[in-house]
Amino acid sequence: DIQMTQSPSSLSASVGDTVTITCRASQSISSYLNWYQQKPGKAPKLLIYAASSLQSGVPSRFSGSGSGTDFTLTISSLQPEDFATYYCQQSYSTPGTFGQGTKLEIK
Amino acid sequence: EVQLVQSGAEVKKPGESLKISCKGSGYSFTSYWIGWVRQMPGKGLEWMGIIYPGDSDTRYSPSFQGQVTISADKSINTAYLQWSSLKASDTAMYYCARLPCGGDCYSQERYFDYWGQGTLVTVSS
């Protein structure tokens, strides 16, 4: 299985900040990397697919980049509703492994 | 509107069997892969397996192969996840989720675009 490692595991930030979450794959996955947001007690929600494509309905303050083994999710001008846990997932091969998650908390 | 509606919470004893369900609506159920994802209490997401209801082609994660069975009944637009003998370590939230592709699903499409609300399974003696 391909291993996905996110950093940091947790992050504190303030409303209006810009934050970046990193995801690293154990081997090259081209651009087959997806990002999800999960709020407590809720199902995950797709934010970004294929490394940089914004899912319909997702605010443009969310952006993704990267290819090969290193990827980033950037959230610009943090809003109160953005405080959640974020997961990356590779879709290069089966099983489509997830990262361990990054919890974004309010400072 | 695409919707995946999962069956309700379950409380079971070790050794019991269980089958939970995920009913799709608002799209052609037989034309898109559906997957299952586990989330143990306080932990991250784990990809369990996927099924193509059109022909019941199924792929499992090696971690879950032999531990669970994924199936689908296309006549009622429903996918299932089942256990023959539950363990305490199966206690978790289980989500079904749709992939936006069918048949030959290419890597750039193998993400989950719609999710069910989750089914909490508790296994305790």
CSV table of N, CA and C in Angstrom, one decimal, chain A residues 2-107:
chain,number,residue,atom,x,y,z
A,2,ILE,N,0.4,2.3,-0.6
A,2,ILE,CA,1.1,3.6,-0.6
A,2,ILE,C,0.8,4.3,0.7
A,3,GLN,N,1.8,4.8,1.4
A,3,GLN,CA,1.6,5.4,2.7
A,3,GLN,C,1.5,6.9,2.4
A,4,MET,N,0.6,7.6,3.1
A,4,MET,CA,0.4,9.0,3.0
A,4,MET,C,0.7,9.6,4.4
A,5,THR,N,1.5,10.6,4.4
A,5,THR,CA,1.9,11.3,5.7
A,5,THR,C,1.6,12.8,5.6
A,6,GLN,N,0.8,13.2,6.5
A,6,GLN,CA,0.4,14.6,6.6
A,6,GLN,C,1.2,15.4,7.6
A,7,SER,N,1.4,16.6,7.4
A,7,SER,CA,2.0,17.5,8.4
A,7,SER,C,1.5,18.9,8.3
A,8,PRO,N,1.3,19.6,9.4
A,8,PRO,CA,1.4,19.0,10.8
A,8,PRO,C,0.2,18.1,11.1
A,9,SER,N,0.3,17.5,12.3
A,9,SER,CA,-0.9,16.7,12.7
A,9,SER,C,-2.0,17.6,13.3
A,10,SER,N,-1.5,18.7,13.8
A,10,SER,CA,-2.5,19.7,14.3
A,10,SER,C,-1.9,21.1,14.1
A,11,LEU,N,-2.8,22.1,14.1
A,11,LEU,CA,-2.4,23.4,13.7
A,11,LEU,C,-3.3,24.4,14.3
A,12,SER,N,-2.8,25.5,14.9
A,12,SER,CA,-3.7,26.5,15.4
A,12,SER,C,-3.5,27.8,14.6
A,13,ALA,N,-4.7,28.4,14.3
A,13,ALA,CA,-4.6,29.6,13.5
A,13,ALA,C,-5.8,30.5,13.8
A,14,SER,N,-5.8,31.7,13.3
A,14,SER,CA,-6.8,32.7,13.6
A,14,SER,C,-7.7,32.9,12.4
A,15,VAL,N,-8.9,33.4,12.6
A,15,VAL,CA,-9.7,33.8,11.4
A,15,VAL,C,-9.0,34.9,10.6
A,16,GLY,N,-8.9,34.7,9.3
A,16,GLY,CA,-8.2,35.6,8.4
A,16,GLY,C,-6.9,35.1,8.0
A,17,ASP,N,-6.3,34.2,8.8
A,17,ASP,CA,-5.0,33.7,8.4
A,17,ASP,C,-5.0,32.8,7.2
A,18,THR,N,-3.8,32.6,6.6
A,18,THR,CA,-3.6,31.6,5.5
A,18,THR,C,-2.8,30.5,6.1
A,19,VAL,N,-3.3,29.3,5.9
A,19,VAL,CA,-2.6,28.1,6.4
A,19,VAL,C,-2.3,27.1,5.2
A,20,THR,N,-1.3,26.3,5.4
A,20,THR,CA,-0.9,25.3,4.5
A,20,THR,C,-0.7,24.0,5.2
A,21,ILE,N,-1.3,22.9,4.6
A,21,ILE,CA,-1.2,21.6,5.1
A,21,ILE,C,-0.4,20.8,4.0
A,22,THR,N,0.5,20.0,4.5
A,22,THR,CA,1.3,19.2,3.5
A,22,THR,C,1.0,17.7,3.6
A,23,CYS,N,1.0,17.1,2.5
A,23,CYS,CA,0.8,15.6,2.4
A,23,CYS,C,1.9,15.0,1.5
A,24,ARG,N,2.6,14.0,2.0
A,24,ARG,CA,3.6,13.3,1.3
A,24,ARG,C,3.3,11.9,1.0
A,25,ALA,N,3.5,11.4,-0.2
A,25,ALA,CA,3.3,10.0,-0.5
A,25,ALA,C,4.6,9.2,-0.5
A,26,SER,N,4.5,7.9,-0.2
A,26,SER,CA,5.6,7.1,0.0
A,26,SER,C,6.2,6.7,-1.4
A,27,GLN,N,5.5,7.0,-2.5
A,27,GLN,CA,6.0,6.8,-3.9
A,27,GLN,C,5.3,7.8,-4.7
A,28,SER,N,5.7,8.0,-5.9
A,28,SER,CA,5.1,8.9,-6.8
A,28,SER,C,3.7,8.5,-7.1
A,29,ILE,N,2.8,9.5,-7.0
A,29,ILE,CA,1.3,9.2,-7.3
A,29,ILE,C,0.8,10.2,-8.4
A,30,SER,N,1.8,10.7,-9.2
A,30,SER,CA,1.4,11.7,-10.2
A,30,SER,C,0.6,12.8,-9.6
A,31,SER,N,-0.6,13.1,-10.1
A,31,SER,CA,-1.4,14.2,-9.5
A,31,SER,C,-2.7,13.6,-8.9
A,32,TYR,N,-2.6,12.3,-8.5
A,32,TYR,CA,-3.8,11.6,-8.1
A,32,TYR,C,-4.0,11.8,-6.6
A,33,LEU,N,-4.2,13.0,-6.1
A,33,LEU,CA,-4.3,13.3,-4.7
A,33,LEU,C,-5.5,14.1,-4.5
A,34,ASN,N,-6.3,13.8,-3.4
A,34,ASN,CA,-7.5,14.4,-3.1
A,34,ASN,C,-7.5,14.9,-1.7
A,35,TRP,N,-8.3,15.9,-1.4
A,35,TRP,CA,-8.4,16.5,0.0
A,35,TRP,C,-9.8,16.5,0.4
A,36,TYR,N,-10.0,16.2,1.7
A,36,TYR,CA,-11.3,16.2,2.3
A,36,TYR,C,-11.3,17.0,3.6
A,37,GLN,N,-12.5,17.5,3.9
A,37,GLN,CA,-12.7,18.2,5.2
A,37,GLN,C,-13.7,17.4,6.0
A,38,GLN,N,-13.4,17.2,7.3
A,38,GLN,CA,-14.4,16.6,8.2
A,38,GLN,C,-14.6,17.4,9.4
A,39,LYS,N,-15.8,17.7,9.7
A,39,LYS,CA,-16.2,18.3,11.0
A,39,LYS,C,-16.7,17.3,12.0
A,40,PRO,N,-16.6,17.6,13.3
A,40,PRO,CA,-17.0,16.6,14.3
A,40,PRO,C,-18.4,16.1,14.1
A,41,GLY,N,-18.6,14.8,14.1
A,41,GLY,CA,-19.9,14.2,14.0
A,41,GLY,C,-20.5,14.2,12.6
A,42,LYS,N,-19.6,14.6,11.6
A,42,LYS,CA,-20.1,14.6,10.2
A,42,LYS,C,-19.3,13.8,9.3
A,43,ALA,N,-19.9,13.5,8.1
A,43,ALA,CA,-19.2,12.7,7.1
A,43,ALA,C,-18.1,13.6,6.5
A,44,PRO,N,-17.0,13.1,6.0
A,44,PRO,CA,-16.1,13.9,5.2
A,44,PRO,C,-16.7,14.5,4.0
A,45,LYS,N,-16.1,15.6,3.6
A,45,LYS,CA,-16.6,16.4,2.4
A,45,LYS,C,-15.4,16.6,1.4
A,46,LEU,N,-15.6,16.3,0.2
A,46,LEU,CA,-14.6,16.5,-0.8
A,46,LEU,C,-14.3,17.9,-1.1
A,47,LEU,N,-13.1,18.3,-1.0
A,47,LEU,CA,-12.7,19.7,-1.3
A,47,LEU,C,-12.0,19.8,-2.7
A,48,ILE,N,-11.0,19.0,-2.8
A,48,ILE,CA,-10.1,19.1,-4.0
A,48,ILE,C,-9.8,17.7,-4.5
A,49,TYR,N,-9.9,17.6,-5.8
A,49,TYR,CA,-9.5,16.3,-6.4
A,49,TYR,C,-8.4,16.5,-7.5
A,50,ALA,N,-7.7,15.4,-7.8
A,50,ALA,CA,-6.6,15.5,-8.8
A,50,ALA,C,-5.7,16.6,-8.5
A,51,ALA,N,-5.3,16.8,-7.2
A,51,ALA,CA,-4.3,17.7,-6.7
A,51,ALA,C,-4.8,19.1,-6.6
A,52,SER,N,-5.5,19.6,-7.7
A,52,SER,CA,-5.7,21.0,-7.7
A,52,SER,C,-7.1,21.4,-8.3
A,53,SER,N,-7.9,20.5,-8.5
A,53,SER,CA,-9.3,20.8,-9.1
A,53,SER,C,-10.3,21.0,-7.9
A,54,LEU,N,-10.9,22.1,-7.9
A,54,LEU,CA,-11.8,22.5,-6.8
A,54,LEU,C,-13.2,21.8,-7.1
A,55,GLN,N,-13.6,21.1,-6.1
A,55,GLN,CA,-15.0,20.4,-6.2
A,55,GLN,C,-16.0,21.5,-6.3
A,56,SER,N,-17.1,21.2,-7.1
A,56,SER,CA,-18.2,22.2,-7.2
A,56,SER,C,-18.7,22.6,-5.9
A,57,GLY,N,-18.9,23.9,-5.7
A,57,GLY,CA,-19.5,24.4,-4.5
A,57,GLY,C,-18.5,24.7,-3.4
A,58,VAL,N,-17.3,24.3,-3.5
A,58,VAL,CA,-16.3,24.6,-2.5
A,58,VAL,C,-15.7,26.0,-2.7
A,59,PRO,N,-15.6,26.8,-1.6
A,59,PRO,CA,-15.1,28.2,-1.8
A,59,PRO,C,-13.7,28.2,-2.4
A,60,SER,N,-13.5,29.3,-3.1
A,60,SER,CA,-12.2,29.5,-3.8
A,60,SER,C,-11.0,29.8,-2.9
A,61,ARG,N,-11.3,30.0,-1.6
A,61,ARG,CA,-10.1,30.2,-0.7
A,61,ARG,C,-9.4,28.8,-0.4
A,62,PHE,N,-10.0,27.7,-0.9
A,62,PHE,CA,-9.3,26.4,-0.8
A,62,PHE,C,-8.6,26.2,-2.1
A,63,SER,N,-7.3,25.8,-2.0
A,63,SER,CA,-6.6,25.5,-3.2
A,63,SER,C,-5.6,24.4,-2.9
A,64,GLY,N,-5.3,23.6,-4.0
A,64,GLY,CA,-4.3,22.5,-3.8
A,64,GLY,C,-3.3,22.6,-4.9
A,65,SER,N,-2.1,22.0,-4.6
A,65,SER,CA,-1.0,22.0,-5.6
A,65,SER,C,-0.2,20.8,-5.3
A,66,GLY,N,0.7,20.5,-6.2
A,66,GLY,CA,1.7,19.4,-6.1
A,66,GLY,C,1.6,18.4,-7.1
A,67,SER,N,2.6,17.5,-7.2
A,67,SER,CA,2.6,16.4,-8.0
A,67,SER,C,3.8,15.5,-7.6
A,68,GLY,N,3.7,14.2,-8.0
A,68,GLY,CA,4.8,13.3,-7.6
A,68,GLY,C,4.5,12.8,-6.2
A,69,THR,N,5.3,13.3,-5.3
A,69,THR,CA,5.2,12.8,-3.9
A,69,THR,C,4.7,13.9,-2.9
A,70,ASP,N,4.8,15.1,-3.3
A,70,ASP,CA,4.6,16.2,-2.3
A,70,ASP,C,3.4,17.1,-2.8
A,71,PHE,N,2.5,17.4,-1.8
A,71,PHE,CA,1.3,18.1,-2.1
A,71,PHE,C,1.0,19.0,-1.0
A,72,THR,N,0.2,20.1,-1.3
A,72,THR,CA,-0.2,21.0,-0.3
A,72,THR,C,-1.6,21.4,-0.5
A,73,LEU,N,-2.3,21.7,0.6
A,73,LEU,CA,-3.6,22.3,0.7
A,73,LEU,C,-3.5,23.6,1.3
A,74,THR,N,-3.9,24.7,0.7
A,74,THR,CA,-3.8,26.0,1.2
A,74,THR,C,-5.2,26.6,1.4
A,75,ILE,N,-5.4,27.1,2.6
A,75,ILE,CA,-6.7,27.8,2.9
A,75,ILE,C,-6.4,29.2,3.2
A,76,SER,N,-6.9,30.1,2.3
A,76,SER,CA,-6.6,31.5,2.5
A,76,SER,C,-7.7,32.2,3.2
A,77,SER,N,-7.4,33.2,4.0
A,77,SER,CA,-8.4,34.0,4.7
A,77,SER,C,-9.4,33.1,5.4
A,78,LEU,N,-8.8,32.3,6.4
A,78,LEU,CA,-9.6,31.4,7.2
A,78,LEU,C,-10.9,31.9,7.7
A,79,GLN,N,-12.0,31.1,7.6
A,79,GLN,CA,-13.3,31.5,8.1
A,79,GLN,C,-13.6,30.6,9.3
A,80,PRO,N,-14.5,31.0,10.1
A,80,PRO,CA,-14.8,30.2,11.3
A,80,PRO,C,-15.3,28.8,11.0
A,81,GLU,N,-15.9,28.6,9.8
A,81,GLU,CA,-16.4,27.3,9.4
A,81,GLU,C,-15.3,26.4,8.9
A,82,ASP,N,-14.1,26.9,8.7
A,82,ASP,CA,-13.0,26.1,8.2
A,82,ASP,C,-12.3,25.3,9.3
A,83,PHE,N,-12.6,25.5,10.5
A,83,PHE,CA,-11.9,24.8,11.6
A,83,PHE,C,-12.5,23.4,11.6
A,84,ALA,N,-11.6,22.4,11.3
A,84,ALA,CA,-12.0,21.1,11.1
A,84,ALA,C,-10.8,20.2,10.9
A,85,THR,N,-11.0,18.9,10.6
A,85,THR,CA,-9.9,18.0,10.3
A,85,THR,C,-9.8,17.8,8.8
A,86,TYR,N,-8.6,17.8,8.3
A,86,TYR,CA,-8.4,17.7,6.8
A,86,TYR,C,-7.6,16.4,6.6
A,87,TYR,N,-8.0,15.7,5.5
A,87,TYR,CA,-7.4,14.4,5.1
A,87,TYR,C,-7.0,14.5,3.7
A,88,CYS,N,-5.8,14.0,3.4
A,88,CYS,CA,-5.5,13.7,2.0
A,88,CYS,C,-5.7,12.3,1.7
A,89,GLN,N,-5.9,12.0,0.4
A,89,GLN,CA,-6.1,10.6,0.0
A,89,GLN,C,-5.5,10.4,-1.4
A,90,GLN,N,-4.8,9.3,-1.6
A,90,GLN,CA,-4.2,9.1,-2.9
A,90,GLN,C,-5.2,8.2,-3.7
A,91,SER,N,-5.3,8.4,-5.0
A,91,SER,CA,-6.2,7.6,-5.8
A,91,SER,C,-5.4,7.0,-7.0
A,92,TYR,N,-4.0,6.9,-6.8
A,92,TYR,CA,-3.2,6.3,-7.8
A,92,TYR,C,-3.3,4.8,-7.9
A,93,SER,N,-3.5,4.2,-6.7
A,93,SER,CA,-3.7,2.7,-6.7
A,93,SER,C,-4.6,2.3,-5.6
A,94,THR,N,-5.1,1.1,-5.7
A,94,THR,CA,-6.0,0.5,-4.7
A,94,THR,C,-5.1,-0.2,-3.7
A,95,PRO,N,-5.3,-0.1,-2.4
A,95,PRO,CA,-6.4,0.8,-1.8
A,95,PRO,C,-6.0,2.3,-1.8
A,96,GLY,N,-7.1,3.1,-1.9
A,96,GLY,CA,-6.9,4.5,-1.9
A,96,GLY,C,-6.6,5.1,-0.5
A,97,THR,N,-5.4,4.9,0.0
A,97,THR,CA,-5.0,5.3,1.3
A,97,THR,C,-5.2,6.7,1.7
A,98,PHE,N,-5.5,7.0,2.9
A,98,PHE,CA,-5.7,8.4,3.4
A,98,PHE,C,-4.5,8.7,4.3
A,99,GLY,N,-4.2,10.0,4.4
A,99,GLY,CA,-3.3,10.5,5.4
A,99,GLY,C,-3.9,10.4,6.8
A,100,GLN,N,-3.2,10.7,7.8
A,100,GLN,CA,-3.7,10.5,9.2
A,100,GLN,C,-4.5,11.6,9.7
A,101,GLY,N,-4.5,12.7,8.9
A,101,GLY,CA,-5.4,13.9,9.2
A,101,GLY,C,-4.6,15.0,9.8
A,102,THR,N,-5.1,16.2,9.6
A,102,THR,CA,-4.6,17.4,10.2
A,102,THR,C,-5.7,18.2,10.9
A,103,LYS,N,-5.6,18.4,12.2
A,103,LYS,CA,-6.7,19.1,12.9
A,103,LYS,C,-6.4,20.6,12.9
A,104,LEU,N,-7.2,21.4,12.4
A,104,LEU,CA,-7.1,22.8,12.3
A,104,LEU,C,-8.0,23.4,13.4
A,105,GLU,N,-7.3,24.1,14.4
A,105,GLU,CA,-8.0,24.6,15.5
A,105,GLU,C,-7.9,26.1,15.6
A,106,ILE,N,-8.8,26.7,16.3
A,106,ILE,CA,-8.8,28.2,16.4
A,106,ILE,C,-7.8,28.6,17.5
A,107,LYS,N,-7.0,29.6,17.2
A,107,LYS,CA,-6.0,30.1,18.1
A,107,LYS,C,-6.7,31.0,19.1
